[in-house]
Amino acid sequence: MNISIFYEKQDPYKTIKDLTYQIGNVGVELKESNQNREDIDIAAFTYNDAKYIRREIQINNEDIYFLYIYINVYAENIKELEYYLNKVEGIAQSKGMQTRRANFRQEELYLSTLPIMKNSEVLKEVAKRNILTSGLVATYPFISSSIFDEKGIFIGTNIYNNSLVFIDRYDTNKYKNANICIFGTSGAGKSFYTKLLILRYRLLGIKQYIIDPEREYGHLCDSIKGTQIKIGPNSKTYINILDIRKESIEEGESRIFSNKNRKTCRIF
Ligand SMILES: Nc1ncnc2c1ncn2[C@@H]1O[C@H](COP(=O)(O)OP(=O)(O)OP(=O)(O)O)[C@@H](O)[C@H]1O
Ligand SMILES: [Mg+2]
């Protein structure tokens, strides 16, 4: 599914004016009306809510926003769609959130969930909710009590709260150095994770050096057009110009050193 969240900041001055007007009206209604009226409790609720919002704006410096949340659910067929819809509605309602299907407005909703910043006017009136800054913060999907380094790369999700974990190992303000240690049972995915890290850091333009005695990273290196350097007496690649080479640089001479001085090679 796709979820799209819109916020619209409201003018606090106008909001306070409107609220004060409503508070006045409802206040009078509460005093004068028959206390047995059916909707008297609801009126009392609205009265208190309005007062709460006004107080927060005036005293605690909060801002008021309109919040719109659209959820677009996909499926292969109608039956599956109905199943997913019920599931999403169930989850939302169990958390005390009202949901409403966009019957006959599916197209508008679809457009509103595309990343084109289009909040359909038709849906707005129905989907609008008031929210204060402190509540709005909680709707931000990338916030978490776990590790979230701004320039970090995505590592995975936190198993306790499903929040996303981003780590920037090279942040010297936060970490003493970039060393990491990976533990796991055999086949748990240690190598997989390491390769993922290498690829993602490479995408960020960070040079990666791999020491690979088990010849595990050859494919990875080739696929990102890296350079492989084999070090050994018979290898064709050299990292040090003073290395003992397989072929002599001089014409006509070959393997002089490596054949005669195997032991010396190892010491090197
Ligand atoms: N996050 C992941 N998503 C999908 N597949 C994964 C993931 N992590 C690991 N795998 C798969 O699990 C298998 C084992 O992973 P890997 O070789 O990385 O394990 P390992 O911990 O390095 O094992 P060993 O200790 O034997 O070296 C691989 O086939 C890998 O493709
Ligand atoms: Mg491994």
XYZ file of N, CA and C and ligand atoms in Angstrom:
836
model
N 0.831 -1.199 0.000
C 0.000 0.000 0.000
C 0.873 1.259 0.000
N 0.253 2.355 -0.367
C 0.936 3.650 -0.311
C 0.229 4.521 0.706
N 1.037 5.218 1.508
C 0.428 6.147 2.453
C 0.928 7.542 2.157
N 0.016 8.464 2.159
C 0.412 9.819 1.869
C -0.114 10.708 2.986
N 0.767 11.554 3.508
C 0.366 12.411 4.630
C 0.559 13.874 4.252
N -0.462 14.666 4.392
C -0.358 16.099 4.106
C -0.540 16.892 5.397
N 0.230 17.960 5.543
C 0.004 18.894 6.641
C -0.263 20.264 6.036
N -1.150 21.005 6.674
C -1.372 22.388 6.231
C -1.355 23.276 7.460
N -0.420 24.172 7.509
C -0.322 25.048 8.676
C -1.456 26.077 8.628
N -2.070 26.308 9.768
C -3.170 27.272 9.834
C -2.705 28.555 10.502
N -3.386 29.605 10.161
C -3.052 30.905 10.757
C -3.501 30.910 12.223
N -2.564 31.016 13.185
C -2.952 30.899 14.594
C -3.888 32.024 15.039
N -3.696 33.201 14.471
C -4.521 34.343 14.866
C -5.984 34.071 14.539
N -6.186 33.597 13.292
C -7.553 33.327 12.844
C -8.140 32.167 13.649
N -7.311 31.154 13.909
C -7.791 29.984 14.656
C -8.266 30.401 16.043
N -7.466 31.247 16.697
C -7.849 31.675 18.057
C -9.162 32.443 18.016
N -9.307 33.274 16.976
C -10.550 34.047 16.844
C -11.749 33.102 16.684
N -11.597 32.142 15.784
C -12.685 31.174 15.548
C -13.005 30.386 16.813
N -11.920 29.938 17.472
C -12.111 29.118 18.674
C -12.851 29.907 19.752
N -12.433 31.148 19.921
C -13.048 31.971 20.965
C -14.542 32.152 20.689
N -14.849 32.369 19.426
C -16.245 32.521 19.032
C -17.038 31.253 19.379
N -16.466 30.092 19.004
C -17.144 28.811 19.263
C -17.260 28.541 20.763
N -16.160 28.837 21.475
C -16.184 28.580 22.923
C -17.296 29.398 23.570
N -17.418 30.647 23.120
C -18.488 31.506 23.627
C -19.853 30.890 23.371
N -20.070 30.474 22.134
C -21.368 29.906 21.748
C -21.710 28.671 22.545
N -20.761 27.727 22.565
C -21.037 26.456 23.228
C -21.191 26.677 24.725
N -20.392 27.611 25.244
C -20.455 27.904 26.672
C -21.854 28.345 27.069
N -22.415 29.234 26.261
C -23.774 29.729 26.536
C -24.765 28.569 26.455
N -24.568 27.756 25.424
C -25.465 26.617 25.217
C -25.442 25.687 26.430
N -24.231 25.459 26.921
C -24.087 24.543 28.052
C -24.802 25.077 29.293
N -24.718 26.391 29.472
C -25.323 26.991 30.671
C -26.843 26.988 30.602
N -27.325 27.351 29.410
C -28.757 27.616 29.317
C -29.596 26.394 29.024
N -28.998 25.434 28.344
C -29.841 24.365 27.827
C -30.195 23.364 28.915
N -31.154 22.600 28.590
C -31.626 21.543 29.457
C -30.539 20.481 29.615
N -30.115 20.192 30.817
C -28.998 19.272 31.034
C -29.306 17.830 30.621
N -30.561 17.541 30.305
C -30.892 16.178 29.883
C -30.824 15.992 28.372
N -30.430 17.071 27.703
C -30.384 16.965 26.233
C -29.415 15.864 25.812
N -29.766 15.197 24.680
C -28.958 14.048 24.243
C -27.495 14.382 24.008
N -27.269 15.525 23.339
C -25.897 15.807 22.903
C -25.136 16.679 23.892
N -25.638 16.744 25.112
C -25.007 17.669 26.067
C -23.566 17.264 26.396
N -23.322 15.947 26.459
C -21.959 15.474 26.752
C -21.007 15.826 25.620
N -21.512 15.653 24.402
C -20.662 15.962 23.245
C -20.325 17.442 23.227
N -21.326 18.263 23.525
C -21.096 19.707 23.553
C -20.035 20.042 24.598
N -20.112 19.386 25.741
C -19.136 19.642 26.797
C -17.739 19.249 26.343
N -17.663 18.146 25.629
C -16.391 17.672 25.095
C -15.771 18.694 24.154
N -16.598 19.135 23.177
C -16.115 20.113 22.194
C -15.641 21.378 22.889
N -16.391 21.773 23.882
C -16.058 22.984 24.641
C -14.662 22.834 25.266
N -14.451 21.687 25.919
C -13.156 21.471 26.574
C -12.023 21.347 25.560
N -12.299 20.635 24.455
C -11.271 20.477 23.412
C -10.865 21.831 22.851
N -11.879 22.639 22.557
C -11.597 23.949 21.970
C -10.759 24.790 22.935
N -11.116 24.710 24.207
C -10.352 25.475 25.206
C -8.919 24.968 25.301
N -8.787 23.651 25.210
C -7.449 23.044 25.275
C -6.588 23.539 24.120
N -7.161 23.499 22.916
C -6.384 23.913 21.737
C -5.997 25.391 21.854
N -6.954 26.204 22.295
C -6.655 27.633 22.418
C -5.528 27.863 23.435
N -5.610 27.129 24.543
C -4.587 27.299 25.575
C -3.202 26.900 25.033
N -3.160 25.767 24.330
C -1.877 25.286 23.804
C -1.272 26.296 22.837
N -2.137 26.876 21.994
C -1.620 27.838 21.005
C -1.126 29.104 21.707
N -1.928 29.562 22.676
C -1.597 30.849 23.301
C -0.457 30.733 24.305
N -0.493 29.671 25.093
C 0.474 29.596 26.187
C 1.691 28.749 25.830
N 1.464 27.602 25.228
C 2.600 26.712 24.952
C 3.216 26.900 23.569
N 2.778 27.966 22.885
C 3.407 28.275 21.609
C 3.288 27.187 20.560
N 2.234 26.407 20.620
C 2.061 25.354 19.614
C 1.410 25.966 18.378
N 1.565 25.291 17.255
C 0.882 25.718 16.042
C -0.203 24.717 15.729
N -1.185 25.196 14.980
C -2.238 24.250 14.597
C -2.153 23.947 13.098
N -2.333 22.660 12.773
C -2.243 22.205 11.386
C -3.496 21.421 11.041
N -3.781 21.354 9.747
C -4.740 20.355 9.284
C -3.933 19.165 8.825
N -4.404 17.985 9.196
C -3.682 16.753 8.850
C -4.580 15.910 7.954
N -4.008 15.422 6.862
C -4.760 14.544 5.956
C -3.942 13.278 5.745
N -4.536 12.129 5.987
C -3.824 10.871 5.743
C -4.615 10.043 4.745
N -3.956 9.676 3.659
C -4.600 8.830 2.648
C -3.845 7.522 2.535
N -4.580 6.429 2.488
C -3.948 5.114 2.329
C -4.490 4.473 1.058
N -3.583 4.085 0.199
C -3.990 3.466 -1.059
C -3.575 1.996 -1.027
N -4.554 1.105 -1.061
C -4.259 -0.324 -0.930
C -4.340 -0.998 -2.299
N -3.341 -1.828 -2.597
C -3.309 -2.521 -3.892
C -3.576 -4.005 -3.712
N -4.138 -4.650 -4.734
C -4.262 -6.107 -4.697
C -4.436 -6.633 -6.111
N -4.249 -7.939 -6.259
C -4.357 -8.567 -7.578
C -5.819 -8.691 -8.005
N -6.706 -8.964 -7.046
C -8.121 -9.098 -7.407
C -9.008 -8.522 -6.296
N -10.299 -8.461 -6.602
C -11.243 -7.796 -5.698
C -11.255 -8.458 -4.319
N -11.211 -9.786 -4.323
C -11.332 -10.505 -3.056
C -10.143 -10.168 -2.140
N -8.983 -10.200 -2.754
C -7.762 -9.892 -2.006
C -7.812 -8.440 -1.499
N -8.299 -7.565 -2.377
C -8.375 -6.143 -2.027
C -9.256 -5.949 -0.804
N -10.402 -6.623 -0.824
C -11.339 -6.508 0.294
C -10.676 -6.994 1.586
N -9.919 -8.078 1.445
C -9.236 -8.649 2.599
C -8.228 -7.657 3.183
N -7.416 -7.058 2.296
C -6.405 -6.101 2.759
C -7.056 -4.858 3.350
N -8.142 -4.415 2.690
C -8.825 -3.217 3.184
C -9.326 -3.442 4.602
N -9.948 -4.596 4.794
C -10.459 -4.900 6.137
C -9.332 -4.931 7.154
N -8.204 -5.470 6.730
C -7.067 -5.583 7.632
C -6.570 -4.178 8.032
N -6.401 -3.332 7.025
C -5.915 -1.969 7.295
C -6.912 -1.227 8.173
N -8.199 -1.359 7.842
C -9.222 -0.682 8.645
C -9.211 -1.194 10.075
N -9.045 -2.506 10.210
C -9.005 -3.117 11.541
C -7.865 -2.555 12.374
N -6.679 -2.466 11.746
C -5.510 -1.953 12.476
C -5.748 -0.512 12.904
N -6.240 0.303 11.952
C -6.429 1.730 12.244
C -7.473 1.896 13.348
N -8.587 1.163 13.222
C -9.665 1.363 14.197
C -9.296 0.841 15.573
N -8.482 -0.207 15.599
C -8.082 -0.719 16.915
C -7.193 0.290 17.644
N -6.576 1.217 16.888
C -5.765 2.263 17.533
C -6.570 3.540 17.730
N -7.873 3.452 17.515
C -8.728 4.608 17.748
C -8.742 5.613 16.608
N -8.330 5.181 15.408
C -8.366 6.109 14.273
C -9.575 5.789 13.403
N -10.315 6.824 13.069
C -11.461 6.600 12.189
C -10.982 6.434 10.759
N -11.568 5.488 10.046
C -11.215 5.380 8.627
C -12.480 5.553 7.802
N -12.267 5.893 6.560
C -13.404 6.084 5.677
C -12.958 5.663 4.291
N -13.749 4.859 3.621
C -13.373 4.446 2.263
C -13.711 5.561 1.280
N -12.871 5.689 0.281
C -13.082 6.759 -0.697
C -13.987 6.248 -1.811
N -15.177 5.811 -1.463
C -16.104 5.311 -2.477
C -16.404 6.390 -3.515
N -16.366 6.032 -4.759
C -16.581 6.935 -5.907
C -15.518 8.034 -6.003
N -14.550 8.025 -5.137
C -13.475 9.017 -5.199
C -12.117 8.316 -5.275
N -12.141 7.105 -5.780
C -10.900 6.324 -5.821
C -9.826 7.017 -6.662
N -10.254 7.626 -7.740
C -9.257 8.236 -8.630
C -8.554 9.411 -7.933
N -9.365 10.243 -7.275
C -8.785 11.387 -6.565
C -7.811 10.886 -5.498
N -8.240 9.807 -4.814
C -7.378 9.296 -3.754
C -6.088 8.740 -4.343
N -6.230 8.034 -5.454
C -5.032 7.485 -6.093
C -4.055 8.609 -6.441
N -4.594 9.686 -7.022
C -3.725 10.807 -7.399
C -3.094 11.441 -6.159
N -3.843 11.475 -5.075
C -3.316 12.092 -3.853
C -2.214 11.263 -3.206
N -2.159 9.977 -3.541
C -1.092 9.173 -2.923
C 0.134 9.064 -3.838
N 0.075 9.697 -5.012
C 1.272 9.729 -5.863
C 2.213 10.821 -5.339
N 3.502 10.670 -5.585
C 4.429 11.701 -5.054
C 4.427 12.960 -5.901
N 3.259 13.557 -6.084
C 3.182 14.764 -6.915
C 2.599 15.939 -6.140
N 2.497 15.789 -4.820
C 2.035 16.882 -3.953
C 0.653 17.382 -4.357
N -0.252 16.457 -4.579
C -1.597 16.883 -4.960
C -2.575 16.400 -3.909
N -3.127 17.331 -3.160
C -4.119 16.990 -2.149
C -5.481 17.377 -2.716
N -6.237 16.394 -3.115
C -7.481 16.664 -3.829
C -8.469 17.460 -2.981
N -9.031 18.497 -3.595
C -9.970 19.367 -2.880
C -11.203 18.592 -2.418
N -11.614 17.624 -3.249
C -12.838 16.864 -2.927
C -12.642 16.049 -1.655
N -11.419 15.496 -1.507
C -11.172 14.644 -0.351
C -10.897 15.456 0.905
N -10.367 16.658 0.689
C -9.879 17.447 1.826
C -10.930 17.655 2.902
N -12.118 18.035 2.461
C -13.162 18.358 3.435
C -13.489 17.155 4.316
N -13.422 15.976 3.708
C -13.806 14.765 4.440
C -12.663 14.283 5.341
N -11.431 14.448 4.856
C -10.300 13.813 5.542
C -9.636 14.709 6.580
N -10.080 15.973 6.641
C -9.379 16.957 7.475
C -9.443 16.638 8.972
N -8.311 16.785 9.652
C -8.266 16.655 11.117
C -7.393 17.769 11.670
N -7.745 18.259 12.871
C -6.891 19.259 13.532
C -5.749 18.560 14.218
N -4.605 19.179 14.226
C -3.515 18.595 15.001
C -2.565 19.706 15.456
N -2.065 19.562 16.657
C -1.104 20.541 17.176
C 0.315 20.042 16.899
N 1.287 20.941 17.018
C 2.662 20.579 16.665
C 3.122 19.300 17.364
N 2.814 19.193 18.666
C 3.324 18.035 19.414
C 2.738 16.731 18.873
N 1.485 16.758 18.417
C 0.879 15.562 17.845
C 1.428 15.281 16.467
N 1.656 16.356 15.727
C 2.147 16.234 14.366
C 3.503 15.540 14.300
N 4.339 15.839 15.298
C 5.670 15.236 15.344
C 5.572 13.709 15.310
N 4.552 13.179 15.975
C 4.410 11.730 16.065
C 4.050 11.089 14.728
N 3.588 11.887 13.768
C 3.223 11.297 12.477
C 4.417 11.206 11.532
N 5.535 11.793 11.926
C 6.703 11.760 11.050
C 7.280 10.344 11.019
N 7.331 9.694 9.846
C 7.637 8.268 9.826
C 9.085 7.908 10.127
N 9.992 8.862 10.046
C 11.396 8.496 10.212
C 11.949 8.898 11.570
N 11.066 8.960 12.553
C 11.567 9.326 13.867
C 11.667 8.047 14.692
N 12.619 7.985 15.567
C 12.705 6.755 16.339
C 13.540 6.997 17.572
N 13.347 6.127 18.535
C 14.127 6.258 19.746
C 15.446 5.516 19.567
N 15.611 4.895 18.411
C 16.851 4.151 18.196
C 17.813 4.987 17.360
N 18.766 4.321 16.727
C 19.824 5.064 16.066
C 19.340 5.648 14.732
N 19.519 6.925 14.590
C 19.132 7.564 13.330
C 20.152 8.643 13.024
N 21.214 8.275 12.297
C 22.219 9.258 11.924
C 21.794 9.893 10.611
N 21.841 11.219 10.578
C 21.271 11.924 9.447
C 21.873 11.514 8.107
N 23.200 11.367 8.068
C 23.827 11.033 6.788
C 24.094 9.538 6.678
N 23.458 8.782 7.545
C 23.744 7.355 7.604
C 23.150 6.572 6.460
N 23.481 5.290 6.417
C 22.858 4.434 5.418
C 21.898 3.490 6.127
N 20.897 3.066 5.391
C 19.843 2.240 5.962
C 20.390 0.852 6.302
N 20.255 0.451 7.555
C 20.793 -0.819 8.003
C 19.695 -1.869 8.128
N 18.546 -1.446 8.618
C 17.455 -2.395 8.813
C 16.431 -1.773 9.736
N 15.561 -2.600 10.299
C 14.552 -2.050 11.200
C 14.816 -2.526 12.620
N 14.430 -1.689 13.534
C 14.542 -1.987 14.951
C 13.476 -3.030 15.300
N 13.864 -4.186 15.873
C 12.859 -5.234 16.083
C 11.838 -4.867 17.149
N 12.136 -3.880 17.997
C 11.190 -3.544 19.058
C 10.095 -2.600 18.605
N 10.441 -1.628 17.755
C 9.398 -0.673 17.378
C 9.307 -0.447 15.872
N 9.954 -1.334 15.094
C 9.858 -1.246 13.630
C 10.408 0.037 13.042
N 11.081 0.864 13.862
C 11.582 2.105 13.286
C 12.838 1.798 12.460
N 13.127 2.702 11.537
C 14.228 2.459 10.620
C 15.548 2.877 11.270
N 16.579 2.088 11.058
C 17.882 2.386 11.661
C 18.861 2.832 10.568
N 19.394 4.024 10.740
C 20.395 4.550 9.818
C 21.671 4.799 10.602
N 22.780 4.300 10.117
C 24.034 4.518 10.837
C 25.067 5.161 9.920
N 25.700 6.187 10.442
C 26.804 6.803 9.720
C 28.067 6.523 10.539
N 28.772 5.473 10.154
C 29.936 5.068 10.939
C 31.034 6.114 10.934
N 31.007 6.952 9.901
C 32.099 7.912 9.744
C 31.826 9.243 10.429
N 30.767 9.287 11.239
C 30.453 10.503 11.979
C 31.382 10.586 13.198
N 32.431 11.382 13.052
C 33.453 11.381 14.107
C 32.997 12.107 15.367
N 31.922 12.912 15.243
C 31.405 13.570 16.447
C 30.725 12.563 17.358
N 30.146 11.555 16.739
C 29.323 10.625 17.506
C 30.102 9.372 17.894
N 30.920 8.864 16.956
C 31.628 7.614 17.217
C 33.135 7.865 17.277
N 33.799 7.116 18.142
C 35.242 7.289 18.272
C 35.957 6.904 17.001
N 35.550 5.783 16.411
C 36.086 5.397 15.108
C 35.034 4.584 14.372
N 35.354 4.178 13.159
C 34.330 3.550 12.323
C 34.338 2.024 12.430
N 35.057 1.495 13.407
C 35.131 0.032 13.513
C 33.779 -0.586 13.860
N 33.509 -1.736 13.251
C 32.335 -2.482 13.691
C 32.696 -3.952 13.820
N 31.884 -4.678 14.538
C 32.104 -6.092 14.727
C 30.759 -6.778 14.514
N 30.729 -7.798 13.693
C 29.457 -8.441 13.364
C 29.442 -9.872 13.898
N 28.449 -10.175 14.714
C 28.332 -11.533 15.246
C 27.107 -12.228 14.666
N 27.161 -13.534 14.535
C 25.985 -14.272 14.083
C 26.340 -15.725 13.878
N 25.332 -16.579 13.982
C 25.601 -18.005 13.732
C 25.903 -18.199 12.252
N 26.443 -19.344 11.933
C 26.796 -19.611 10.544
C 25.536 -19.549 9.677
N 25.608 -18.798 8.594
C 24.455 -18.686 7.697
C 23.455 -17.632 8.136
N 23.768 -16.916 9.190
C 22.812 -15.900 9.676
C 22.771 -14.686 8.768
N 23.807 -14.510 7.957
C 23.795 -13.375 7.043
C 24.889 -12.364 7.291
N 25.962 -12.779 7.929
C 27.060 -11.846 8.217
C 27.700 -11.335 6.927
N 28.014 -12.299 6.033
C 28.669 -11.897 4.785
C 27.731 -11.045 3.941
N 26.470 -11.444 3.925
C 25.461 -10.708 3.164
C 25.407 -9.258 3.629
N 25.372 -9.082 4.940
C 25.290 -7.752 5.531
C 26.539 -6.928 5.196
N 27.700 -7.598 5.285
C 28.944 -6.899 4.984
C 28.942 -6.413 3.535
N 28.464 -7.282 2.638
C 28.440 -6.901 1.223
C 27.480 -5.736 0.995
N 26.366 -5.800 1.697
C 25.382 -4.720 1.601
C 26.004 -3.386 2.021
N 26.725 -3.438 3.130
C 27.384 -2.225 3.617
C 28.353 -1.690 2.580
N 29.137 -2.619 2.021
C 30.143 -2.212 1.038
C 29.463 -1.527 -0.145
N 28.398 -2.155 -0.656
C 27.707 -1.595 -1.821
C 27.112 -0.227 -1.503
N 26.482 -0.128 -0.333
C 25.809 1.137 -0.015
C 26.803 2.266 0.222
N 27.891 1.960 0.884
C 28.899 3.011 1.080
C 29.533 3.400 -0.260
N 29.689 2.382 -1.133
C 30.253 2.658 -2.460
C 29.343 3.631 -3.205
N 28.020 3.415 -3.087
C 27.053 4.301 -3.752
C 27.196 5.735 -3.250
N 27.592 5.864 -1.996
C 27.787 7.210 -1.439
C 29.162 7.772 -1.806
N 29.898 7.008 -2.609
C 31.187 7.518 -3.076
C 32.318 7.294 -2.092
N 32.113 6.416 -1.119
C 33.186 6.164 -0.158
C 34.008 4.966 -0.640
N 35.330 5.142 -0.730
C 36.194 4.060 -1.216
C 36.209 2.898 -0.235
N 36.152 1.693 -0.746
C 36.136 0.518 0.112
C 37.350 -0.364 -0.188
N 38.045 -0.770 0.848
C 39.135 -1.727 0.683
C 38.739 -3.018 1.391
N 38.887 -4.152 0.720
C 38.483 -5.416 1.323
C 39.679 -6.350 1.352
N 39.962 -6.915 2.498
C 40.992 -7.956 2.570
C 40.249 -9.283 2.580
N 40.482 -10.098 1.588
C 39.581 -11.212 1.327
C 40.341 -12.525 1.157
N 40.819 -13.125 2.241
C 41.600 -14.361 2.102
C 40.755 -15.529 1.603
N 39.421 -15.457 1.770
C 38.594 -16.590 1.330
C 38.047 -16.408 -0.082
N 38.499 -15.406 -0.792
C 38.055 -15.145 -2.170
C 36.527 -15.092 -2.272
N 35.925 -14.313 -1.389
C 34.465 -14.287 -1.299
C 33.890 -13.060 -2.004
N 34.754 -12.061 -2.221
C 34.237 -10.772 -2.669
C 34.568 -10.451 -4.119
N 35.059 -11.458 -4.856
C 35.463 -11.234 -6.244
C 34.340 -10.714 -7.117
N 33.180 -11.396 -7.045
C 32.047 -11.000 -7.883
C 31.589 -9.586 -7.569
N 31.517 -9.336 -6.276
C 31.083 -8.013 -5.828
C 32.004 -6.943 -6.405
N 33.309 -7.210 -6.295
C 34.318 -6.264 -6.769
C 34.157 -6.045 -8.271
N 33.974 -7.144 -9.021
C 33.801 -7.015 -10.474
C 32.549 -6.229 -10.808
N 31.458 -6.525 -10.093
C 30.193 -5.919 -10.487
C 30.159 -4.421 -10.221
N 31.001 -3.928 -9.328
C 31.038 -2.468 -9.187
C 32.329 -1.903 -9.774
N 32.920 -2.689 -10.666
C 34.099 -2.260 -11.419
C 35.250 -1.863 -10.501
N 35.451 -2.666 -9.474
C 36.560 -2.412 -8.568
C 37.843 -3.047 -9.099
N 38.921 -2.811 -8.400
C 40.202 -3.391 -8.802
C 40.555 -4.519 -7.849
N 40.895 -5.678 -8.411
C 41.307 -6.780 -7.548
C 42.811 -6.900 -7.576
N 43.396 -6.966 -6.423
C 44.842 -7.107 -6.361
C 45.165 -8.399 -5.627
N 45.787 -9.326 -6.342
C 46.208 -10.555 -5.679
C 47.652 -10.369 -5.248
N 47.917 -10.743 -4.018
C 49.287 -10.577 -3.546
C 49.907 -11.954 -3.363
N 51.016 -12.198 -4.006
C 51.677 -13.497 -3.899
C 52.807 -13.547 -4.890
N 53.691 -14.522 -4.742
C 54.864 -14.549 -5.618
C 54.486 -14.707 -7.087
N 53.383 -15.383 -7.380
C 53.046 -15.602 -8.780
C 51.951 -14.674 -9.285
N 51.615 -13.686 -8.487
C 50.499 -12.854 -8.902
C 50.936 -11.825 -9.935
N 49.949 -11.392 -10.738
C 50.281 -10.437 -11.796
C 50.054 -9.004 -11.351
N 49.487 -8.851 -10.163
C 49.215 -7.482 -9.705
C 50.134 -7.116 -8.543
N 50.497 -5.864 -8.492
C 51.442 -5.412 -7.465
C 50.912 -4.145 -6.842
N 51.086 -4.041 -5.550
C 50.685 -2.769 -4.951
C 51.899 -1.934 -4.605
N 53.049 -2.552 -4.605
C 54.245 -1.864 -4.164
C 55.265 -1.949 -5.295
N 55.804 -0.830 -5.684
C 56.756 -0.894 -6.800
C 58.005 -1.673 -6.422
N 58.242 -1.827 -5.122
C 59.416 -2.587 -4.711
C 59.093 -4.076 -4.564
N 57.848 -4.459 -4.830
C 57.470 -5.871 -4.750
C 58.319 -6.714 -5.688
N 58.488 -7.971 -5.294
C 59.216 -8.870 -6.189
C 58.250 -9.364 -7.239
N 58.575 -9.084 -8.496
C 57.618 -9.342 -9.557
C 57.834 -10.680 -10.221
N 56.691 -11.134 -10.795
C 56.742 -12.412 -11.499
C 57.647 -12.292 -12.728
N 57.423 -11.218 -13.453
C 58.262 -10.964 -14.618
C 59.192 -9.809 -14.284
N 60.372 -9.878 -14.809
C 61.264 -8.757 -14.581
C 60.868 -7.616 -15.494
N 61.144 -6.402 -15.023
C 60.843 -5.261 -15.875
C 61.821 -5.228 -17.045
N 63.043 -5.744 -16.794
C 64.040 -5.780 -17.872
C 63.633 -6.821 -18.908
N 63.912 -6.521 -20.148
C 63.584 -7.477 -21.202
C 64.486 -8.702 -21.114
N 63.896 -9.835 -21.438
C 64.696 -11.049 -21.505
C 64.912 -11.755 -20.178
N 64.684 -11.091 -19.092
C 64.858 -11.758 -17.804
C 63.477 -12.134 -17.264
N 63.363 -13.281 -16.593
C 62.060 -13.600 -16.020
C 62.198 -14.287 -14.677
N 61.262 -14.008 -13.823
C 61.113 -14.683 -12.526
C 62.398 -14.778 -11.721
N 63.296 -13.856 -11.922
C 64.574 -14.023 -11.247
C 64.404 -14.147 -9.750
N 63.743 -13.168 -9.184
C 63.654 -13.129 -7.741
C 62.750 -14.205 -7.187
N 61.555 -14.303 -7.792
C 60.551 -15.173 -7.185
C 61.003 -16.637 -7.190
N 61.740 -17.028 -8.222
C 62.211 -18.410 -8.238
C 63.346 -18.650 -7.252
N 64.242 -17.693 -7.188
C 65.423 -17.920 -6.350
C 65.152 -17.676 -4.876
N 64.280 -16.704 -4.625
C 64.155 -16.273 -3.230
C 62.739 -16.410 -2.701
N 62.161 -17.561 -2.800
C 60.799 -17.764 -2.286
C 60.687 -17.315 -0.834
N 61.705 -17.718 -0.060
C 61.651 -17.396 1.363
C 61.673 -15.886 1.587
N 62.526 -15.254 0.852
C 62.597 -13.805 0.983
C 61.239 -13.179 0.673
N 60.568 -13.752 -0.308
C 59.264 -13.210 -0.687
C 58.308 -13.199 0.487
N 58.273 -14.301 1.174
C 57.332 -14.406 2.304
C 57.643 -13.335 3.345
N 58.979 -13.166 3.581
C 59.344 -12.181 4.584
C 58.860 -10.796 4.152
N 59.003 -10.520 2.868
C 58.531 -9.243 2.364
C 57.055 -9.081 2.707
N 18.907 -9.860 4.694
C 18.905 -10.919 3.874
N 17.992 -11.037 2.908
C 17.969 -12.094 2.075
N 18.832 -13.102 2.123
C 19.766 -13.063 3.049
C 19.863 -11.975 3.986
N 20.902 -12.216 4.803
C 21.433 -13.399 4.392
N 20.757 -13.899 3.352
C 21.047 -15.170 2.685
O 21.388 -16.122 3.662
C 22.452 -16.955 3.219
C 23.563 -16.996 4.233
O 24.093 -15.700 4.388
P 25.651 -15.422 4.580
O 26.470 -16.213 3.626
O 25.821 -13.958 4.581
O 25.860 -15.992 6.040
P 27.132 -15.897 6.994
O 26.616 -15.413 8.302
O 28.198 -15.118 6.339
O 27.528 -17.406 7.117
P 28.979 -18.002 7.429
O 29.203 -17.810 8.895
O 28.808 -19.434 7.054
O 29.960 -17.283 6.554
C 22.906 -16.404 1.865
O 22.415 -17.240 0.848
C 22.273 -15.031 1.804
O 21.940 -14.741 0.472
Mg 30.181 -15.603 5.607
